[in-house]
XYZ file of C-alpha atoms in Angstrom:
558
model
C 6.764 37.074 38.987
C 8.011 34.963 36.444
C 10.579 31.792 37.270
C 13.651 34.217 37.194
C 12.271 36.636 39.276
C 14.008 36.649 42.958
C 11.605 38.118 45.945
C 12.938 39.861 49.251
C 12.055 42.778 51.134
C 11.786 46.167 49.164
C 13.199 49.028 51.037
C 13.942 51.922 48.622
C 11.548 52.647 45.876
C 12.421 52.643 42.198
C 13.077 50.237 39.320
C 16.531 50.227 37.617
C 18.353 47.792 34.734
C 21.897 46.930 35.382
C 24.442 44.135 35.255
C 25.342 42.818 38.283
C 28.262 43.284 40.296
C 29.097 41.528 43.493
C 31.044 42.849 46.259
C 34.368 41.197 46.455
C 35.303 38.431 48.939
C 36.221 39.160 52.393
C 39.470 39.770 54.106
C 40.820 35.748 54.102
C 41.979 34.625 57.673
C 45.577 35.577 57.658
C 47.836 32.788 58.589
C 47.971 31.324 62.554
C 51.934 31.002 61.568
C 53.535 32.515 65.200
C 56.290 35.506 64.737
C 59.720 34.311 64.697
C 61.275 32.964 67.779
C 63.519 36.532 67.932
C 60.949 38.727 66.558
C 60.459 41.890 68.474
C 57.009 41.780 69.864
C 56.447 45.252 71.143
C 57.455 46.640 67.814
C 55.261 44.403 66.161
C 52.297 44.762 68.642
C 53.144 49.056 67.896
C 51.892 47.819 64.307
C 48.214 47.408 64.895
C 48.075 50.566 66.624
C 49.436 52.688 63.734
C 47.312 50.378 61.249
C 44.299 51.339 63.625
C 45.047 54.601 63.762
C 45.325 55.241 59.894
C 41.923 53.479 59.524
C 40.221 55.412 61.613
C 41.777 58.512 60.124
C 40.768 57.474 56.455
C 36.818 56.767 58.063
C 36.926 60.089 59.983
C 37.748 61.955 56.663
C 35.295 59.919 54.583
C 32.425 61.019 57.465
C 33.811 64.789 57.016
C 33.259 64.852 53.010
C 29.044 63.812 54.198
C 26.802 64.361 56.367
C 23.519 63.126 57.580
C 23.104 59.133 58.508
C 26.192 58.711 56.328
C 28.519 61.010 58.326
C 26.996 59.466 61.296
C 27.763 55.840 60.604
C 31.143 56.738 59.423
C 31.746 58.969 62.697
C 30.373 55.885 64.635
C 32.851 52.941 62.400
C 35.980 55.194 62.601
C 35.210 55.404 66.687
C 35.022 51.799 66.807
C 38.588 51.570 64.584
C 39.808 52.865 67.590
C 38.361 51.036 70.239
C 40.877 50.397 73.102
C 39.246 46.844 73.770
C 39.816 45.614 70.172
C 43.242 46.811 70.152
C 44.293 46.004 73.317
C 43.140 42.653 73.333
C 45.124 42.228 70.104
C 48.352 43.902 71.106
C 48.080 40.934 73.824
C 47.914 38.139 70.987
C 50.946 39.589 69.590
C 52.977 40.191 72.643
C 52.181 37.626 75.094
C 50.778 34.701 72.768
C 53.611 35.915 69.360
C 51.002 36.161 67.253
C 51.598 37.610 64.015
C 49.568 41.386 64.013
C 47.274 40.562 61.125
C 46.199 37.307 62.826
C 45.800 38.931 66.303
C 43.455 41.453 64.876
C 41.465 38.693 63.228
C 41.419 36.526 66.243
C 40.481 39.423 68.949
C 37.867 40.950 66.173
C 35.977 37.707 66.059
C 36.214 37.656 69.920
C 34.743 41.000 70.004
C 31.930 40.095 67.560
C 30.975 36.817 69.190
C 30.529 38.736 72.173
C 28.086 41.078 70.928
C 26.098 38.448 68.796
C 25.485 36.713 72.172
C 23.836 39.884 73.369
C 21.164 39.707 70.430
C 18.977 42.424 69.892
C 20.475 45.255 67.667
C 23.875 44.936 69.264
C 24.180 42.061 67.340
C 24.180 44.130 64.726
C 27.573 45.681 65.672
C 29.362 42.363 65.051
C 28.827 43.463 61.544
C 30.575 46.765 62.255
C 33.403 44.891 63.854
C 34.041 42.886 61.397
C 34.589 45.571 59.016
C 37.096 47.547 60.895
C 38.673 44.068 61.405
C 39.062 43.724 57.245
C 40.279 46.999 56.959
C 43.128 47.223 59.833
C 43.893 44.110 57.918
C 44.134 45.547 54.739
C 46.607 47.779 56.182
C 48.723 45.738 58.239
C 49.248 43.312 55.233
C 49.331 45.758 52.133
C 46.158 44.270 50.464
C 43.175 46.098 48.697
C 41.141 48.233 51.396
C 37.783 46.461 51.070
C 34.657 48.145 49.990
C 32.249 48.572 46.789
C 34.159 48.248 43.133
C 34.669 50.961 41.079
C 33.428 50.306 37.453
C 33.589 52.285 34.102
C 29.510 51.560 33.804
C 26.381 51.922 36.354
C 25.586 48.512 38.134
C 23.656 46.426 40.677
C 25.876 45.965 43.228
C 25.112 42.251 45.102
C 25.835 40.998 48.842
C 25.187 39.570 51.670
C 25.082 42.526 53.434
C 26.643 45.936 53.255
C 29.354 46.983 56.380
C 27.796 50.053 57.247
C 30.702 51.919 56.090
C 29.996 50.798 52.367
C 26.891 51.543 52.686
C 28.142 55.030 53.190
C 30.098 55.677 50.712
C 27.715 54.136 47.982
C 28.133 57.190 45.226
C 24.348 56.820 43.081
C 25.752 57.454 39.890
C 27.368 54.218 39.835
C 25.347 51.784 41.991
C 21.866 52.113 40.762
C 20.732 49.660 42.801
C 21.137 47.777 45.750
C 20.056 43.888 46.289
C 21.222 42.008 49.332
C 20.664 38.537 50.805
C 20.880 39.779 54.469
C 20.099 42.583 56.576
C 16.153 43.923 57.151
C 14.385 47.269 56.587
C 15.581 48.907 58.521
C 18.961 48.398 58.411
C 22.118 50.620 57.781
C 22.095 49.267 54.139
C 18.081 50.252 53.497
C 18.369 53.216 55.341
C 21.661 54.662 53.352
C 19.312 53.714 50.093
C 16.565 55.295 50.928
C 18.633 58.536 51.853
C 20.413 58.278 48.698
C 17.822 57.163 46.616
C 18.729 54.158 45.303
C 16.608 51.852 44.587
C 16.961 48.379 47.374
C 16.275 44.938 47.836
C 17.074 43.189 50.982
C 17.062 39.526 52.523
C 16.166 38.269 48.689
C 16.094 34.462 48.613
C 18.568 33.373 46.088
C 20.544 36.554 45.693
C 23.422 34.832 46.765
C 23.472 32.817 43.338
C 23.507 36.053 41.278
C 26.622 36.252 38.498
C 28.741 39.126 37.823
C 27.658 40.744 34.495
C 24.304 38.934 34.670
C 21.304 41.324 33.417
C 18.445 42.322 36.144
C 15.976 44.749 36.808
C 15.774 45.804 40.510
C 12.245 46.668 41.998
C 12.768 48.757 45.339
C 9.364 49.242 45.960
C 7.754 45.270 45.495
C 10.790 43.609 46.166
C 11.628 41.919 42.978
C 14.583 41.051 41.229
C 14.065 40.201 37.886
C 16.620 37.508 36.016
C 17.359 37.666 31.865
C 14.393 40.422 31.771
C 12.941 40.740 28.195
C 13.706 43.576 26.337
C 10.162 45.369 27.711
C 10.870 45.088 31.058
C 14.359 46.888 30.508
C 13.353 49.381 29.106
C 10.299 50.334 31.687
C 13.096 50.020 34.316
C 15.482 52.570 32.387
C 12.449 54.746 31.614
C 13.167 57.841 33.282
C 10.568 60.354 35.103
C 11.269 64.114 35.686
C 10.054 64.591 38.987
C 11.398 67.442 41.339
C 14.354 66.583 43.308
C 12.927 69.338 46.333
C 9.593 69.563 47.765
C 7.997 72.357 46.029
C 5.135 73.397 48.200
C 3.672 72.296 51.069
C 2.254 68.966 51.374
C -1.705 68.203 50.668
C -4.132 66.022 49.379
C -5.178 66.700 46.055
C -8.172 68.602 47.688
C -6.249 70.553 49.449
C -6.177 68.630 53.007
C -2.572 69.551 54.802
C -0.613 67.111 55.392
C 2.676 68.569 57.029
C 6.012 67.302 55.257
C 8.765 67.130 57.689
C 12.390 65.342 57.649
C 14.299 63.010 59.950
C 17.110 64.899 61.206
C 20.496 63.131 62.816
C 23.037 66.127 63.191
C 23.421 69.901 62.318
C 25.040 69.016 58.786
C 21.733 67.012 58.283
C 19.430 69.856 59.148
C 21.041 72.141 56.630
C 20.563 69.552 53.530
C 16.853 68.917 55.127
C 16.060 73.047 55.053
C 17.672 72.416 51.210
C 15.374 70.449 50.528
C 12.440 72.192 51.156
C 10.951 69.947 54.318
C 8.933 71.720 56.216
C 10.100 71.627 59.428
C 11.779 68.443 61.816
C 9.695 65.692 62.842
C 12.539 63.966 64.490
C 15.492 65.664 65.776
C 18.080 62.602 67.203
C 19.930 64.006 69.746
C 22.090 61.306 69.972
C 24.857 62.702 68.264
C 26.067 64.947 70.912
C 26.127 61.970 73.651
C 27.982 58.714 71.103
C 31.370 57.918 71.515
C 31.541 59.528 75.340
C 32.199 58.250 78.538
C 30.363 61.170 79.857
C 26.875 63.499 79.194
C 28.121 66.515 78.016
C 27.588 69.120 79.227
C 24.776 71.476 79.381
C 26.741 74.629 77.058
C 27.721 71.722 74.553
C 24.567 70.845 74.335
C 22.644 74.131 73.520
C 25.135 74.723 70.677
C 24.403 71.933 68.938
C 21.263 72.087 69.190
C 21.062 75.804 67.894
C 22.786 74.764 65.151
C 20.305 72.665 63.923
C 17.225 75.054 65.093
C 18.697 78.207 62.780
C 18.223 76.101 60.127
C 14.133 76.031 60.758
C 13.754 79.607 61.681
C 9.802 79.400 62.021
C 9.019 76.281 61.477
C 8.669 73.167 63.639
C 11.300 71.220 64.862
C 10.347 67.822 66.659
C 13.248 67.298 69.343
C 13.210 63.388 70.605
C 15.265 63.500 74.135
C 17.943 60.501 74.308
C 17.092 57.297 72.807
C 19.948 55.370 74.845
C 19.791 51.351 75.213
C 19.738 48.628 72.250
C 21.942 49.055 69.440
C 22.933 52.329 71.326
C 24.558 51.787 74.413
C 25.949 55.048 76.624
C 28.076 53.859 79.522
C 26.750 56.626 81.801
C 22.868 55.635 81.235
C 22.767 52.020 80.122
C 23.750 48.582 82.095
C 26.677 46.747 80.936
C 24.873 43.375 80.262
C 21.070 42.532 79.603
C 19.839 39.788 78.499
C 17.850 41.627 75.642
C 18.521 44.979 75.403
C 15.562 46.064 72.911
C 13.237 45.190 75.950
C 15.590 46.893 78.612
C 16.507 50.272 79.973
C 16.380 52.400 77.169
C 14.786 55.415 76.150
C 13.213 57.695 79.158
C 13.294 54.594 81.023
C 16.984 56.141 81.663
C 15.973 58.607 83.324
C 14.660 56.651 86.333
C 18.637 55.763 87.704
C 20.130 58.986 85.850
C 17.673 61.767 86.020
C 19.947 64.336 85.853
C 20.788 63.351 82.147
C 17.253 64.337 81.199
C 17.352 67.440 83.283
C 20.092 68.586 81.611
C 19.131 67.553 78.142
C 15.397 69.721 79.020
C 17.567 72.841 80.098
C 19.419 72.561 77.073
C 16.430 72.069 74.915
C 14.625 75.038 76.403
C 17.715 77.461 76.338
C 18.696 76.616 72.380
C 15.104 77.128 71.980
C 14.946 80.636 73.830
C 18.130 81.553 71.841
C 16.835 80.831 68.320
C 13.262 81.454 66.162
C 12.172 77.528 66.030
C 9.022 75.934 66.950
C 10.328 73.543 69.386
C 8.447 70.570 70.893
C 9.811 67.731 72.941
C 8.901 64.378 72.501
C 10.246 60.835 74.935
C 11.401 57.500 73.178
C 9.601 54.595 74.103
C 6.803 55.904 76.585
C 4.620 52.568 77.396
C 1.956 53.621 79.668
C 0.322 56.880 80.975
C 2.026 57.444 84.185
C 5.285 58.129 82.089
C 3.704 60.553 79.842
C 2.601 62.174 82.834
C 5.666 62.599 84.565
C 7.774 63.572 80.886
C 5.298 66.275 80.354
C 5.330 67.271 83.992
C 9.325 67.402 83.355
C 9.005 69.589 80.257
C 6.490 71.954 82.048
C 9.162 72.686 84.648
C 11.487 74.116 82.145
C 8.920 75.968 80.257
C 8.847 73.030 77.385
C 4.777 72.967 76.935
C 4.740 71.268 73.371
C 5.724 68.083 75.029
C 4.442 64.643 73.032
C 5.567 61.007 73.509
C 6.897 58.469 70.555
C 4.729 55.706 70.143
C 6.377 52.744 69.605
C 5.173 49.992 72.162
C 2.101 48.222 71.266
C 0.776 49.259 74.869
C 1.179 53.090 74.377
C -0.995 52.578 70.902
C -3.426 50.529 72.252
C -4.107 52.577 75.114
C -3.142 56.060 73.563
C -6.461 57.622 74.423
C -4.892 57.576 78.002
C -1.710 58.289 77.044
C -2.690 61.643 75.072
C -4.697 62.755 77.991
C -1.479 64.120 79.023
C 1.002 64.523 75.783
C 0.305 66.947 73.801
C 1.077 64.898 70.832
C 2.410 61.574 69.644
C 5.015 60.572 66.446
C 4.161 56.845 65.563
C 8.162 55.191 65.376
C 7.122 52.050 63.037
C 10.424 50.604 63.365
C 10.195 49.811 66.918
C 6.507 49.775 66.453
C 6.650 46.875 64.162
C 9.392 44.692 65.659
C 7.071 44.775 69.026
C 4.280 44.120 67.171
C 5.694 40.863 65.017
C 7.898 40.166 67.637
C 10.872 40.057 65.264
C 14.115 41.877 64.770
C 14.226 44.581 62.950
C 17.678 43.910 61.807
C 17.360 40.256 60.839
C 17.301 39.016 57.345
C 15.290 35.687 58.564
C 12.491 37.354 59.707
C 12.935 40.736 57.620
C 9.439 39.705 55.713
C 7.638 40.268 58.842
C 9.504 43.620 59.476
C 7.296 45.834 57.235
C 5.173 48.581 58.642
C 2.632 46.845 55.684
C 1.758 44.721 58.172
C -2.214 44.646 58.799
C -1.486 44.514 62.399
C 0.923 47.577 62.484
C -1.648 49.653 60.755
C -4.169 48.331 62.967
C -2.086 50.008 65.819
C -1.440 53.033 64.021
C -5.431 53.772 63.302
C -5.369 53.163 67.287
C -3.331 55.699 67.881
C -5.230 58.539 65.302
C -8.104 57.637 67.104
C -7.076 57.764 70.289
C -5.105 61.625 69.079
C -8.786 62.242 67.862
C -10.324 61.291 71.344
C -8.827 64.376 72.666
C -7.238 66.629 69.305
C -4.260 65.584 69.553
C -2.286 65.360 66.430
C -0.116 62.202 65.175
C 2.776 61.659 63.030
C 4.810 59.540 61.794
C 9.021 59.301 62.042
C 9.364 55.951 60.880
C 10.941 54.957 57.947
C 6.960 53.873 56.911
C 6.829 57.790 56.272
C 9.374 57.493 52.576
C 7.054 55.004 51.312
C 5.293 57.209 48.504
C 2.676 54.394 48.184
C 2.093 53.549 52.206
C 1.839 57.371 52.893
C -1.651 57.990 51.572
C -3.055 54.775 53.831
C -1.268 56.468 56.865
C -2.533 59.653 56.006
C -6.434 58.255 55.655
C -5.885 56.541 59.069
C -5.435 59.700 60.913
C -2.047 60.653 60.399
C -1.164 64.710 60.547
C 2.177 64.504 59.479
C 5.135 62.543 57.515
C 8.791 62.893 58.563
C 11.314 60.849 56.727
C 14.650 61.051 54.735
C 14.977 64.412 52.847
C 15.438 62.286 49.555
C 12.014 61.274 49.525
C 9.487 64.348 50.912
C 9.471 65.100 46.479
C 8.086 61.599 45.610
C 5.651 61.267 48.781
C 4.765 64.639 47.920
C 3.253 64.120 44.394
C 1.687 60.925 45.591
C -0.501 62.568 47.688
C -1.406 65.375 45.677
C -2.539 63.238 43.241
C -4.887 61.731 45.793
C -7.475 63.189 47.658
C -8.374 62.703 51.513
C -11.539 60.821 50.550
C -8.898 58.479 48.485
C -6.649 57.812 50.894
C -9.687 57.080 53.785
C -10.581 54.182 51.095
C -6.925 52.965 50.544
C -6.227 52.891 54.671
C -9.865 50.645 54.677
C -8.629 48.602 51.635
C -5.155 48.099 53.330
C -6.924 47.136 56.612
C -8.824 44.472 54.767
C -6.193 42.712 53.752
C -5.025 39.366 55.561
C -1.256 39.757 55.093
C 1.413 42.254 54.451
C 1.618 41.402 50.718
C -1.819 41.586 50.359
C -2.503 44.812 51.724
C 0.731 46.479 50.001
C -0.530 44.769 46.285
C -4.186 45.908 46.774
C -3.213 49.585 47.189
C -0.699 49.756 44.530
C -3.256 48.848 42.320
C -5.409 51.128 43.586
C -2.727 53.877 43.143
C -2.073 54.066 39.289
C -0.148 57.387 40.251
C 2.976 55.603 41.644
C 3.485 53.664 37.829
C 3.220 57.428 36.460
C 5.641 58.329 38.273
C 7.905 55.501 38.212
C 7.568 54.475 41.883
């Protein structure tokens, strides 16, 4: 680094030269002045509905022109434009308190959001959300600019704080080329929406906040570095382009031919279609969430097994990984999950559901097996956060009864990895989730910037847990994956791969680029990188010493 080089966390691989340009300022806190003494307050009140109304149609229409994690986030932001609590609680400011509408919104938005920052955990995350609808009812109600990213005649680096997930997914590639934030963490909305897109992304970089519009930089997704006034050499190594194949090709392997299965991350049946485009070769995670957001109620069983088909007749043949409900934390169902806990990424979630609503698993594992039955898939059935062997027992025993016999667990508690010899005397496989795996394991948010260098699957001591796992897989042939977003890393996938690892499931975007890392690099290779990485004392250290060892990922421009 030289003294104008800015460091934070790299999320999305790549190097791009661009001028900056930085979001534009937030929505301003409309003025506290009350409505006129003879104003009509129910007409004025009837304002924020219609302004809510319209946003959420303009965000529903935006999530029906994508699909994958963007239509998902979209679907989820134009749900919360309508939320009855935000609106109601507004309508109140205007009619019983004469509030103006625009200020009402802005006072019961940052209500709202206060509330769910004092929850902490990923819900705090929401606030974020909030916030956003907030600015854009505003927008509305007031005639102003709708906020989001600027439109420019030439490519740029657009520069934040953050990204409102609803930004984030919209971001159109041929015009942001990169991505460099002074919030958020790796695995948020923002650095998720970049890897799936393929932009190149910095997060929680120190000093980004000082950037200039029109300023000169060269973005490094894949070290973290932003680089200030570059020299002329450095531009044009960033704006040196490399053909590489935009679809994986053929099947992934180590350069001597060891398999290495290439699967994609899979949120709703529009995202299975562009993951079969793509060439993966099967699902390694297949979030079922979809069907249950937004509801008061499970749906039911039939609504279920349609969905699900939907996204099994795109993988006629071929595996297809489905993860049961992954309620709790930053996704809370009002049929499985308490109203209030005091920290909700170490509550109820997951298949710990099931123990006060068992019948939401039973139907989801009826469903499962009958879309399965109906279509040519490969299914298995693997539980979100499984700690200890008893409930591997029991969630195979569960799968069993309905004829589900490919039934596996998600590792993501330090316990289940530490002890996974026990745990896979009884699953018949386990998928390594080194998002939750890491924030366990560092005991730090996943979602916050202040602690977003510790958030890296890099970590020594995450890879320590992952070789636990392989080994304990090994103890009894089982085979381990990986669904985390440690899987698009082109240069962490060979050290995951020489710990054990069977198989890589990530964002479509990126099975090309891990794909040609690997088959540049033979299983002998990566068994040396993983003991190399291991070596290392810190997360820095043991990303640096393999990208050294890998001169593969400068060919390629990675």
């Amino acid at each position: 680094m030289t003294a104008g080089t800015l460091r934070g966390v790299g999320v999305s691989p790549g190097r791009r030269a661009a001028r900056v340009a930085r979001m534009p300022d937030p929505v301003a806190a409309p003025s506290d002045r009350p409505l006129p003494g003879d104003a009509d307050r129910d007409a004025a009140a009837g304002t924020i509905d219609a302004a809510s109304a319209a946003v959420q149609a303009d965000l529903a229409r935006a999530a029906a022109a994508t699909s994958g994690t963007a239509s998902d986030i979209l679907t989820v932001t134009a749900a919360m434009a309508a939320d009855p609590t935000l609106v109601k609680q507004a309508r109140a400011l205007v009619v019983d308190g004469g509030e103006s509408p625009a200020r009402a919104v802005w006072d019961a938005a940052g209500g709202v959001a206060d509330q769910l920052r004092s929850l902490g955990g990923d819900l705090a995350e929401r606030a974020r959300d909030v916030l956003d609808v907030r600015d854009r009812i505003i927008a509305v109600l007031t005639d102003a600019p709708t906020p989001g990213v600027p439109v420019l005649d030439e490519p740029f680096v657009l520069v934040a704080h953050d990204l409102a997930p609803a930004d984030t997914a919209t971001l159109d590639p041929a015009g942001v080329v990169a991505l460099v934030t002074s919030g958020g963490g790796p695995t948020s909305h923002t650095a998720i929406l970049a890897r799936s897109l393929g932009i190149p992304a910095v997060v929680a970089a120190t000093g980004a906040d000082d950037l200039r519009d029109g300023e000169l930089v060269v973005v490094d997704g894949s070290t973290g570095e932003v680089v200030r006034d570059p020299d002329d050499a450095a531009v044009e190594r960033a704006r040196r382009v490399v053909d590489r194949p935009t679809t994986l090709e053929a099947p992934g392997a180590t350069s001597d031919g060891h398999p290495v299965a290439l699967l994609a991350n899979v949120g709703d049946p529009s995202g299975a279609q562009a993951a079969a485009d793509a060439g993966a070769e099967g699902v390694g995670l297949f979030r079922t969430e979809f069907c249950f957001l937004g509801r008061t109620s499970a749906p039911s069983v039939d609504e279920q097994v349609a969905a699900y088909r939907t996204v099994l007749a795109a993988f006629a043949g071929k595996k297809v990984v489905v993860r049961t409900l992954d309620a709790g934390a930053d996704k809370p169902l009002p049929f499985v999950t308490a109203d209030h806990e005091p920290n909700p990424a170490l509550g109820v979630r997951g298949l710990r559901t099931a123990a006060d609503h068992p019948q939401v698993l039973e139907d989801q594992l009826t469903a499962i097996a009958r879309a399965a039955e109906a279509e040519q898939a490969e299914v298995w059935v693997m539980a979100p956060m499984v700690a200890t062997p008893d409930e591997a027992e029991r969630f195979v025993a569960a799968c069993a009864a309905h004829g589900l016999e490919q039934a596996g667990v998600m590792v993501e508690v330090p316990a289940a990895a530490l002890r996974s010899r026990h745990v896979l005397e009884h699953a018949a496989f386990a998928s390594l989730g080194t998002n939750d795996l890491t924030q366990y394991a560092l005991a730090a948010d996943r979602e916050l910037a202040g602690v977003a260098a510790l958030s890296t699957p890099w970590q020594p001591a995450v890879l320590d847990l992952v070789d636990a796992t392989c080994r304990g897989g090994a103890a009894h042939g089982r085979p381990v994956g990986v669904c985390g977003e440690a899987a698009a890393d082109p240069a962490l996938a060979p050290v995951l791969v020489g710990l054990g690892v069977s198989s890589l499931s990530m964002t479509p975007r990126a099975l090309p680029d891990v794909a040609a890392v690997l088959a540049a690099t033979s299983l002998e290779r990566c068994r040396e990188l993983a003991a190399l990485a291991l070596e290392q004392p810190t997360a820095d250290a043991a990303r640096a010493a393999v990208r050294d060892a890998l001169p593969v990922l400068e060919e390629l421009g990675l």
